[in-house]
PDB file of C-alpha atoms in Angstrom:
ATOM      1  CA  MET B   1     153.801 124.059 136.522  1.00  0.00           C
ATOM      2  CA  GLN B   2     152.225 122.556 139.621  1.00  0.00           C
ATOM      3  CA  SER B   3     149.679 120.050 138.320  1.00  0.00           C
ATOM      4  CA  ASN B   4     149.706 117.350 135.704  1.00  0.00           C
ATOM      5  CA  GLU B   5     146.903 119.156 133.870  1.00  0.00           C
ATOM      6  CA  ASP B   6     149.123 122.249 133.596  1.00  0.00           C
ATOM      7  CA  TRP B   7     151.887 120.058 132.205  1.00  0.00           C
ATOM      8  CA  LYS B   8     149.579 118.425 129.675  1.00  0.00           C
ATOM      9  CA  ILE B   9     148.503 121.802 128.337  1.00  0.00           C
ATOM     10  CA  ALA B  10     152.113 123.005 128.040  1.00  0.00           C
ATOM     11  CA  VAL B  11     153.297 119.748 126.450  1.00  0.00           C
ATOM     12  CA  LYS B  12     150.447 119.774 123.926  1.00  0.00           C
ATOM     13  CA  ALA B  13     151.331 123.341 122.951  1.00  0.00           C
ATOM     14  CA  LYS B  14     154.983 122.398 122.498  1.00  0.00           C
ATOM     15  CA  ILE B  15     154.082 119.348 120.383  1.00  0.00           C
ATOM     16  CA  ASP B  16     151.859 121.439 118.115  1.00  0.00           C
ATOM     17  CA  GLU B  17     154.556 124.108 117.770  1.00  0.00           C
ATOM     18  CA  VAL B  18     157.356 121.678 116.907  1.00  0.00           C
ATOM     19  CA  LEU B  19     155.339 119.589 114.446  1.00  0.00           C
ATOM     20  CA  ALA B  20     154.238 122.754 112.654  1.00  0.00           C
ATOM     21  CA  ASN B  21     157.778 124.073 112.459  1.00  0.00           C
ATOM     22  CA  GLY B  22     158.585 123.085 108.865  1.00  0.00           C
ATOM     23  CA  ASN B  23     161.647 121.290 107.587  1.00  0.00           C
ATOM     24  CA  PRO B  24     164.629 120.741 109.893  1.00  0.00           C
ATOM     25  CA  ALA B  25     167.764 122.826 109.503  1.00  0.00           C
ATOM     26  CA  GLU B  26     171.112 121.398 108.416  1.00  0.00           C
ATOM     27  CA  TYR B  27     174.011 122.167 110.732  1.00  0.00           C
ATOM     28  CA  PRO B  28     177.675 122.631 109.737  1.00  0.00           C
ATOM     29  CA  PRO B  29     180.426 120.187 110.704  1.00  0.00           C
ATOM     30  CA  PRO B  30     182.034 120.912 114.088  1.00  0.00           C
ATOM     31  CA  ALA B  31     185.302 122.784 114.387  1.00  0.00           C
ATOM     32  CA  SER B  32     186.711 119.679 116.105  1.00  0.00           C
ATOM     33  CA  LEU B  33     185.114 116.304 115.454  1.00  0.00           C
ATOM     34  CA  PRO B  34     186.847 114.490 118.356  1.00  0.00           C
ATOM     35  CA  ALA B  35     185.534 117.123 120.782  1.00  0.00           C
ATOM     36  CA  THR B  36     181.989 116.021 119.963  1.00  0.00           C
ATOM     37  CA  ILE B  37     182.592 112.361 120.811  1.00  0.00           C
ATOM     38  CA  ASP B  38     181.810 110.639 124.117  1.00  0.00           C
ATOM     39  CA  HIS B  39     184.018 107.536 123.864  1.00  0.00           C
ATOM     40  CA  THR B  40     181.880 104.823 125.444  1.00  0.00           C
ATOM     41  CA  LEU B  41     182.235 101.434 127.111  1.00  0.00           C
ATOM     42  CA  LEU B  42     179.130 100.308 128.999  1.00  0.00           C
ATOM     43  CA  LYS B  43     179.121  96.547 128.416  1.00  0.00           C
ATOM     44  CA  LEU B  44     178.357  94.447 131.468  1.00  0.00           C
ATOM     45  CA  ASP B  45     181.568  92.451 130.978  1.00  0.00           C
ATOM     46  CA  ALA B  46     183.887  95.446 130.634  1.00  0.00           C
ATOM     47  CA  THR B  47     187.129  94.908 132.539  1.00  0.00           C
ATOM     48  CA  PRO B  48     189.438  97.426 134.228  1.00  0.00           C
ATOM     49  CA  ALA B  49     192.038  96.790 131.526  1.00  0.00           C
ATOM     50  CA  GLN B  50     189.495  97.633 128.819  1.00  0.00           C
ATOM     51  CA  ILE B  51     188.555 100.810 130.674  1.00  0.00           C
ATOM     52  CA  ASP B  52     192.208 101.857 130.753  1.00  0.00           C
ATOM     53  CA  ALA B  53     192.438 101.204 127.003  1.00  0.00           C
ATOM     54  CA  LEU B  54     189.309 103.304 126.457  1.00  0.00           C
ATOM     55  CA  CYS B  55     190.919 106.196 128.342  1.00  0.00           C
ATOM     56  CA  ASP B  56     194.172 105.889 126.417  1.00  0.00           C
ATOM     57  CA  GLU B  57     192.280 105.995 123.099  1.00  0.00           C
ATOM     58  CA  ALA B  58     190.327 109.031 124.237  1.00  0.00           C
ATOM     59  CA  ILE B  59     193.512 110.835 125.215  1.00  0.00           C
ATOM     60  CA  LYS B  60     195.172 109.963 121.904  1.00  0.00           C
ATOM     61  CA  TYR B  61     192.334 111.341 119.785  1.00  0.00           C
ATOM     62  CA  GLY B  62     191.195 114.146 122.077  1.00  0.00           C
ATOM     63  CA  PHE B  63     187.657 112.871 122.628  1.00  0.00           C
ATOM     64  CA  LYS B  64     185.364 114.933 124.833  1.00  0.00           C
ATOM     65  CA  SER B  65     184.735 112.235 127.410  1.00  0.00           C
ATOM     66  CA  CYS B  66     185.023 108.626 128.448  1.00  0.00           C
ATOM     67  CA  CYS B  67     181.503 107.419 129.278  1.00  0.00           C
ATOM     68  CA  VAL B  68     181.400 104.446 131.664  1.00  0.00           C
ATOM     69  CA  ASN B  69     179.351 102.827 134.397  1.00  0.00           C
ATOM     70  CA  GLY B  70     179.658 104.463 137.798  1.00  0.00           C
ATOM     71  CA  SER B  71     181.876 101.839 139.393  1.00  0.00           C
ATOM     72  CA  TYR B  72     184.639 102.769 136.942  1.00  0.00           C
ATOM     73  CA  ILE B  73     184.498 106.537 137.441  1.00  0.00           C
ATOM     74  CA  PRO B  74     187.292 106.628 140.093  1.00  0.00           C
ATOM     75  CA  GLN B  75     189.579 104.690 137.727  1.00  0.00           C
ATOM     76  CA  VAL B  76     188.691 106.902 134.755  1.00  0.00           C
ATOM     77  CA  ALA B  77     189.057 110.116 136.750  1.00  0.00           C
ATOM     78  CA  LYS B  78     192.536 109.066 137.840  1.00  0.00           C
ATOM     79  CA  ARG B  79     193.548 107.979 134.335  1.00  0.00           C
ATOM     80  CA  LEU B  80     192.324 111.236 132.771  1.00  0.00           C
ATOM     81  CA  GLN B  81     193.778 113.566 135.388  1.00  0.00           C
ATOM     82  CA  GLY B  82     195.514 116.529 133.771  1.00  0.00           C
ATOM     83  CA  VAL B  83     194.161 115.965 130.241  1.00  0.00           C
ATOM     84  CA  GLY B  84     191.287 117.527 128.313  1.00  0.00           C
ATOM     85  CA  THR B  85     189.086 114.416 128.172  1.00  0.00           C
ATOM     86  CA  ILE B  86     186.605 114.204 131.052  1.00  0.00           C
ATOM     87  CA  PRO B  87     184.930 111.317 132.936  1.00  0.00           C
ATOM     88  CA  CYS B  88     181.222 110.773 132.218  1.00  0.00           C
ATOM     89  CA  ALA B  89     178.985 108.417 134.228  1.00  0.00           C
ATOM     90  CA  VAL B  90     175.679 106.789 133.329  1.00  0.00           C
ATOM     91  CA  VAL B  91     172.923 106.784 135.955  1.00  0.00           C
ATOM     92  CA  GLY B  92     169.748 104.699 136.167  1.00  0.00           C
ATOM     93  CA  PHE B  93     171.175 102.743 133.281  1.00  0.00           C
ATOM     94  CA  PRO B  94     169.817 101.200 131.144  1.00  0.00           C
ATOM     95  CA  LEU B  95     166.172 100.969 132.307  1.00  0.00           C
ATOM     96  CA  GLY B  96     165.572 104.228 134.175  1.00  0.00           C
ATOM     97  CA  ALA B  97     162.743 102.712 136.228  1.00  0.00           C
ATOM     98  CA  MET B  98     164.111 103.178 139.746  1.00  0.00           C
ATOM     99  CA  LYS B  99     163.033 105.835 142.249  1.00  0.00           C
ATOM    100  CA  PRO B 100     164.214 109.432 141.723  1.00  0.00           C
ATOM    101  CA  SER B 101     166.006 109.311 145.087  1.00  0.00           C
ATOM    102  CA  ALA B 102     167.977 106.244 143.972  1.00  0.00           C
ATOM    103  CA  LYS B 103     169.011 107.914 140.733  1.00  0.00           C
ATOM    104  CA  ALA B 104     169.936 111.090 142.563  1.00  0.00           C
ATOM    105  CA  PHE B 105     172.101 109.163 145.044  1.00  0.00           C
ATOM    106  CA  GLU B 106     173.841 107.279 142.235  1.00  0.00           C
ATOM    107  CA  ALA B 107     174.478 110.556 140.415  1.00  0.00           C
ATOM    108  CA  GLN B 108     175.812 112.233 143.528  1.00  0.00           C
ATOM    109  CA  GLU B 109     178.201 109.344 144.141  1.00  0.00           C
ATOM    110  CA  ALA B 110     179.447 109.534 140.547  1.00  0.00           C
ATOM    111  CA  VAL B 111     180.128 113.249 140.888  1.00  0.00           C
ATOM    112  CA  ARG B 112     181.956 112.702 144.191  1.00  0.00           C
ATOM    113  CA  ASP B 113     184.081 110.079 142.434  1.00  0.00           C
ATOM    114  CA  GLY B 114     185.066 112.547 139.721  1.00  0.00           C
ATOM    115  CA  ALA B 115     182.378 112.484 137.009  1.00  0.00           C
ATOM    116  CA  LYS B 116     182.236 115.765 135.092  1.00  0.00           C
ATOM    117  CA  GLU B 117     179.076 114.832 133.162  1.00  0.00           C
ATOM    118  CA  VAL B 118     176.195 112.474 133.967  1.00  0.00           C
ATOM    119  CA  ASP B 119     173.923 110.671 131.481  1.00  0.00           C
ATOM    120  CA  MET B 120     170.653 109.527 133.084  1.00  0.00           C
ATOM    121  CA  VAL B 121     167.824 107.401 131.699  1.00  0.00           C
ATOM    122  CA  LEU B 122     164.391 108.920 132.266  1.00  0.00           C
ATOM    123  CA  HIS B 123     161.424 106.913 133.546  1.00  0.00           C
ATOM    124  CA  ILE B 124     159.757 105.800 130.323  1.00  0.00           C
ATOM    125  CA  GLY B 125     156.666 104.516 132.134  1.00  0.00           C
ATOM    126  CA  HIS B 126     155.954 107.995 133.502  1.00  0.00           C
ATOM    127  CA  LEU B 127     156.355 109.446 130.010  1.00  0.00           C
ATOM    128  CA  LYS B 128     154.080 106.846 128.403  1.00  0.00           C
ATOM    129  CA  SER B 129     151.370 107.469 131.009  1.00  0.00           C
ATOM    130  CA  GLN B 130     151.737 111.255 130.611  1.00  0.00           C
ATOM    131  CA  ASP B 131     152.600 111.628 134.288  1.00  0.00           C
ATOM    132  CA  TYR B 132     154.685 114.707 133.618  1.00  0.00           C
ATOM    133  CA  VAL B 133     154.887 115.742 137.276  1.00  0.00           C
ATOM    134  CA  CYS B 134     156.666 112.472 138.144  1.00  0.00           C
ATOM    135  CA  LEU B 135     158.783 112.663 134.994  1.00  0.00           C
ATOM    136  CA  HIS B 136     159.923 116.195 135.859  1.00  0.00           C
ATOM    137  CA  THR B 137     160.611 115.187 139.467  1.00  0.00           C
ATOM    138  CA  ASP B 138     162.712 112.240 138.259  1.00  0.00           C
ATOM    139  CA  ILE B 139     164.932 114.390 136.059  1.00  0.00           C
ATOM    140  CA  GLU B 140     165.121 117.378 138.387  1.00  0.00           C
ATOM    141  CA  ALA B 141     166.262 115.179 141.283  1.00  0.00           C
ATOM    142  CA  VAL B 142     169.335 114.130 139.299  1.00  0.00           C
ATOM    143  CA  VAL B 143     169.990 117.651 137.998  1.00  0.00           C
ATOM    144  CA  ARG B 144     169.962 119.004 141.560  1.00  0.00           C
ATOM    145  CA  ALA B 145     172.161 116.186 142.848  1.00  0.00           C
ATOM    146  CA  CYS B 146     174.752 116.869 140.147  1.00  0.00           C
ATOM    147  CA  SER B 147     174.693 120.667 140.073  1.00  0.00           C
ATOM    148  CA  PRO B 148     176.713 122.299 138.549  1.00  0.00           C
ATOM    149  CA  ILE B 149     177.773 119.153 136.632  1.00  0.00           C
ATOM    150  CA  PRO B 150     175.823 118.890 133.328  1.00  0.00           C
ATOM    151  CA  VAL B 151     173.165 116.178 133.006  1.00  0.00           C
ATOM    152  CA  LYS B 152     172.185 114.471 129.756  1.00  0.00           C
ATOM    153  CA  VAL B 153     168.732 112.879 129.718  1.00  0.00           C
ATOM    154  CA  ILE B 154     168.369 109.673 127.679  1.00  0.00           C
ATOM    155  CA  LEU B 155     164.915 109.395 126.109  1.00  0.00           C
ATOM    156  CA  GLU B 156     165.259 105.872 124.636  1.00  0.00           C
ATOM    157  CA  THR B 157     163.647 107.083 121.414  1.00  0.00           C
ATOM    158  CA  VAL B 158     163.268 103.556 120.025  1.00  0.00           C
ATOM    159  CA  PHE B 159     160.196 103.166 122.283  1.00  0.00           C
ATOM    160  CA  LEU B 160     158.638 106.571 121.614  1.00  0.00           C
ATOM    161  CA  THR B 161     156.299 108.274 119.185  1.00  0.00           C
ATOM    162  CA  ASP B 162     157.310 111.657 117.795  1.00  0.00           C
ATOM    163  CA  GLU B 163     154.894 113.301 120.227  1.00  0.00           C
ATOM    164  CA  GLU B 164     156.518 111.481 123.146  1.00  0.00           C
ATOM    165  CA  LYS B 165     160.008 112.459 121.965  1.00  0.00           C
ATOM    166  CA  ILE B 166     158.914 116.093 121.946  1.00  0.00           C
ATOM    167  CA  ALA B 167     157.232 115.768 125.348  1.00  0.00           C
ATOM    168  CA  ALA B 168     160.300 114.121 126.903  1.00  0.00           C
ATOM    169  CA  SER B 169     162.683 116.692 125.442  1.00  0.00           C
ATOM    170  CA  PHE B 170     160.504 119.551 126.661  1.00  0.00           C
ATOM    171  CA  VAL B 171     160.136 118.199 130.210  1.00  0.00           C
ATOM    172  CA  ALA B 172     163.879 117.482 130.386  1.00  0.00           C
ATOM    173  CA  ALA B 173     164.674 121.029 129.262  1.00  0.00           C
ATOM    174  CA  GLU B 174     162.290 122.450 131.861  1.00  0.00           C
ATOM    175  CA  ALA B 175     163.916 120.281 134.553  1.00  0.00           C
ATOM    176  CA  GLY B 176     167.351 121.756 133.870  1.00  0.00           C
ATOM    177  CA  ALA B 177     168.949 119.157 131.612  1.00  0.00           C
ATOM    178  CA  ALA B 178     172.012 120.269 129.663  1.00  0.00           C
ATOM    179  CA  PHE B 179     171.395 117.703 126.893  1.00  0.00           C
ATOM    180  CA  VAL B 180     168.669 115.462 125.610  1.00  0.00           C
ATOM    181  CA  LYS B 181     169.999 112.161 124.285  1.00  0.00           C
ATOM    182  CA  THR B 182     168.512 109.598 121.913  1.00  0.00           C
ATOM    183  CA  CYS B 183     169.180 106.048 123.190  1.00  0.00           C
ATOM    184  CA  THR B 184     171.048 103.797 125.585  1.00  0.00           C
ATOM    185  CA  GLY B 185     171.985 101.359 122.828  1.00  0.00           C
ATOM    186  CA  PHE B 186     170.765  98.496 125.032  1.00  0.00           C
ATOM    187  CA  ALA B 187     167.201  98.274 123.699  1.00  0.00           C
ATOM    188  CA  GLY B 188     167.755  97.908 119.967  1.00  0.00           C
ATOM    189  CA  GLY B 189     167.314 100.633 117.398  1.00  0.00           C
ATOM    190  CA  ALA B 190     169.722 103.472 116.795  1.00  0.00           C
ATOM    191  CA  ALA B 191     169.998 107.238 116.744  1.00  0.00           C
ATOM    192  CA  SER B 192     168.371 108.643 113.621  1.00  0.00           C
ATOM    193  CA  PRO B 193     168.837 112.046 111.985  1.00  0.00           C
ATOM    194  CA  GLY B 194     165.065 112.504 112.153  1.00  0.00           C
ATOM    195  CA  ASP B 195     164.970 112.023 115.918  1.00  0.00           C
ATOM    196  CA  VAL B 196     167.957 114.319 116.398  1.00  0.00           C
ATOM    197  CA  ALA B 197     166.291 117.036 114.315  1.00  0.00           C
ATOM    198  CA  LEU B 198     163.018 116.684 116.216  1.00  0.00           C
ATOM    199  CA  MET B 199     164.755 116.937 119.585  1.00  0.00           C
ATOM    200  CA  LYS B 200     166.823 119.907 118.367  1.00  0.00           C
ATOM    201  CA  LYS B 201     163.690 121.787 117.324  1.00  0.00           C
ATOM    202  CA  THR B 202     162.036 121.018 120.653  1.00  0.00           C
ATOM    203  CA  VAL B 203     164.816 122.476 122.814  1.00  0.00           C
ATOM    204  CA  ALA B 204     165.606 125.402 120.491  1.00  0.00           C
ATOM    205  CA  TYR B 205     163.554 127.733 122.716  1.00  0.00           C
ATOM    206  CA  LYS B 206     166.313 127.423 125.320  1.00  0.00           C
ATOM    207  CA  ASP B 207     168.694 129.356 123.001  1.00  0.00           C
ATOM    208  CA  GLY B 208     171.505 126.814 123.108  1.00  0.00           C
ATOM    209  CA  ALA B 209     171.322 126.080 126.825  1.00  0.00           C
ATOM    210  CA  VAL B 210     170.039 122.578 126.032  1.00  0.00           C
ATOM    211  CA  ARG B 211     171.873 120.542 123.408  1.00  0.00           C
ATOM    212  CA  VAL B 212     171.358 117.180 121.712  1.00  0.00           C
ATOM    213  CA  LYS B 213     173.395 113.985 121.969  1.00  0.00           C
ATOM    214  CA  ALA B 214     173.032 111.211 119.389  1.00  0.00           C
ATOM    215  CA  SER B 215     173.836 107.781 120.761  1.00  0.00           C
ATOM    216  CA  ALA B 216     173.390 104.148 119.641  1.00  0.00           C
ATOM    217  CA  GLY B 217     174.314 102.815 116.239  1.00  0.00           C
ATOM    218  CA  VAL B 218     176.757 105.588 115.358  1.00  0.00           C
ATOM    219  CA  ARG B 219     179.568 103.340 114.187  1.00  0.00           C
ATOM    220  CA  THR B 220     180.889 105.032 111.045  1.00  0.00           C
ATOM    221  CA  TYR B 221     182.311 108.394 110.074  1.00  0.00           C
ATOM    222  CA  GLU B 222     179.457 108.880 107.619  1.00  0.00           C
ATOM    223  CA  LYS B 223     176.773 108.195 110.247  1.00  0.00           C
ATOM    224  CA  CYS B 224     178.556 110.482 112.687  1.00  0.00           C
ATOM    225  CA  LEU B 225     178.457 113.371 110.214  1.00  0.00           C
ATOM    226  CA  GLU B 226     174.846 112.546 109.373  1.00  0.00           C
ATOM    227  CA  VAL B 227     173.607 113.016 112.933  1.00  0.00           C
ATOM    228  CA  ILE B 228     175.785 116.097 113.416  1.00  0.00           C
ATOM    229  CA  LYS B 229     174.258 117.704 110.321  1.00  0.00           C
ATOM    230  CA  ALA B 230     170.834 116.923 111.785  1.00  0.00           C
ATOM    231  CA  GLY B 231     171.715 118.872 114.936  1.00  0.00           C
ATOM    232  CA  ALA B 232     173.695 116.616 117.278  1.00  0.00           C
ATOM    233  CA  ASP B 233     176.121 118.578 119.438  1.00  0.00           C
ATOM    234  CA  ARG B 234     177.585 115.414 120.945  1.00  0.00           C
ATOM    235  CA  VAL B 235     177.866 111.821 119.722  1.00  0.00           C
ATOM    236  CA  GLY B 236     178.034 108.811 122.013  1.00  0.00           C
ATOM    237  CA  THR B 237     179.796 105.850 120.455  1.00  0.00           C
ATOM    238  CA  SER B 238     182.008 102.868 121.195  1.00  0.00           C
ATOM    239  CA  SER B 239     183.424 103.257 117.682  1.00  0.00           C
ATOM    240  CA  GLY B 240     185.269 106.529 118.154  1.00  0.00           C
ATOM    241  CA  VAL B 241     188.599 105.154 116.986  1.00  0.00           C
ATOM    242  CA  ALA B 242     187.080 103.628 113.839  1.00  0.00           C
ATOM    243  CA  ILE B 243     185.302 106.917 113.101  1.00  0.00           C
ATOM    244  CA  MET B 244     188.526 108.883 113.384  1.00  0.00           C
ATOM    245  CA  GLU B 245     190.480 106.406 111.278  1.00  0.00           C
ATOM    246  CA  LYS B 246     187.920 106.772 108.476  1.00  0.00           C
ATOM    247  CA  SER B 247     187.690 110.552 108.741  1.00  0.00           C
ATOM    248  CA  ASP B 248     189.490 112.893 106.363  1.00  0.00           C
ATOM    249  CA  LEU B 249     191.412 114.458 109.242  1.00  0.00           C
ATOM    250  CA  ALA B 250     195.155 114.016 109.075  1.00  0.00           C
ATOM    251  CA  PRO B 251     196.693 112.408 112.161  1.00  0.00           C
ATOM    252  CA  GLY B 252     197.738 115.091 114.603  1.00  0.00           C
ATOM    253  CA  SER B 253     195.241 117.657 113.264  1.00  0.00           C
ATOM    254  CA  TYR B 254     192.469 116.838 115.703  1.00  0.00           C
TER     255      TYR B 254
END
């Protein structure tokens, strides 16, 4: 799609299709709960010692990734060397309002430092103004900079209408995102099963090539299962250890 008018037509068609698509499906529990969890520490006062502890917890429980700010990726990559857990970096975090070239450079640096996944925040102002050309350019710049490393696109759903959630998910899928993700956790609100289901329906046309990550406010085992049943393929949380301790999985069976 070359023009913004072309994008608006395509987005409107996708919105109409998704909203007319009946009740959401319920998805089964994952074969491995820890493998769905991105163990996260993004606080501005996080210390190197806390990052090491995060990595050690992730290794113990077999979490999918450790998700951290870019400056800590070299440390995380070294700590996780030779284990199944991977380093994940956030980019354009938490506002997403910088230039595409700045995001792309930050993403490229994270990948060079050892990131195996990148979570970027989209430009919410472009989405709100329906400037889909700029929105697509923003996401695609990061996807290209990271290739073949998967990119998750954070929508910050707390600010969006259902129509905007669908539009953002659709544009992200068209730009080559591997995941669409609910929230940063830095703007209030939380991931909801309804948002996860809506995003899942939106990207379903990609036949599994684009998945959904639920993030923000997932602090309990029950909430974790709730968003997974709604369609989350990945869960971002700083409460991974608490979730596992409350799960019905016997120690050593994860």
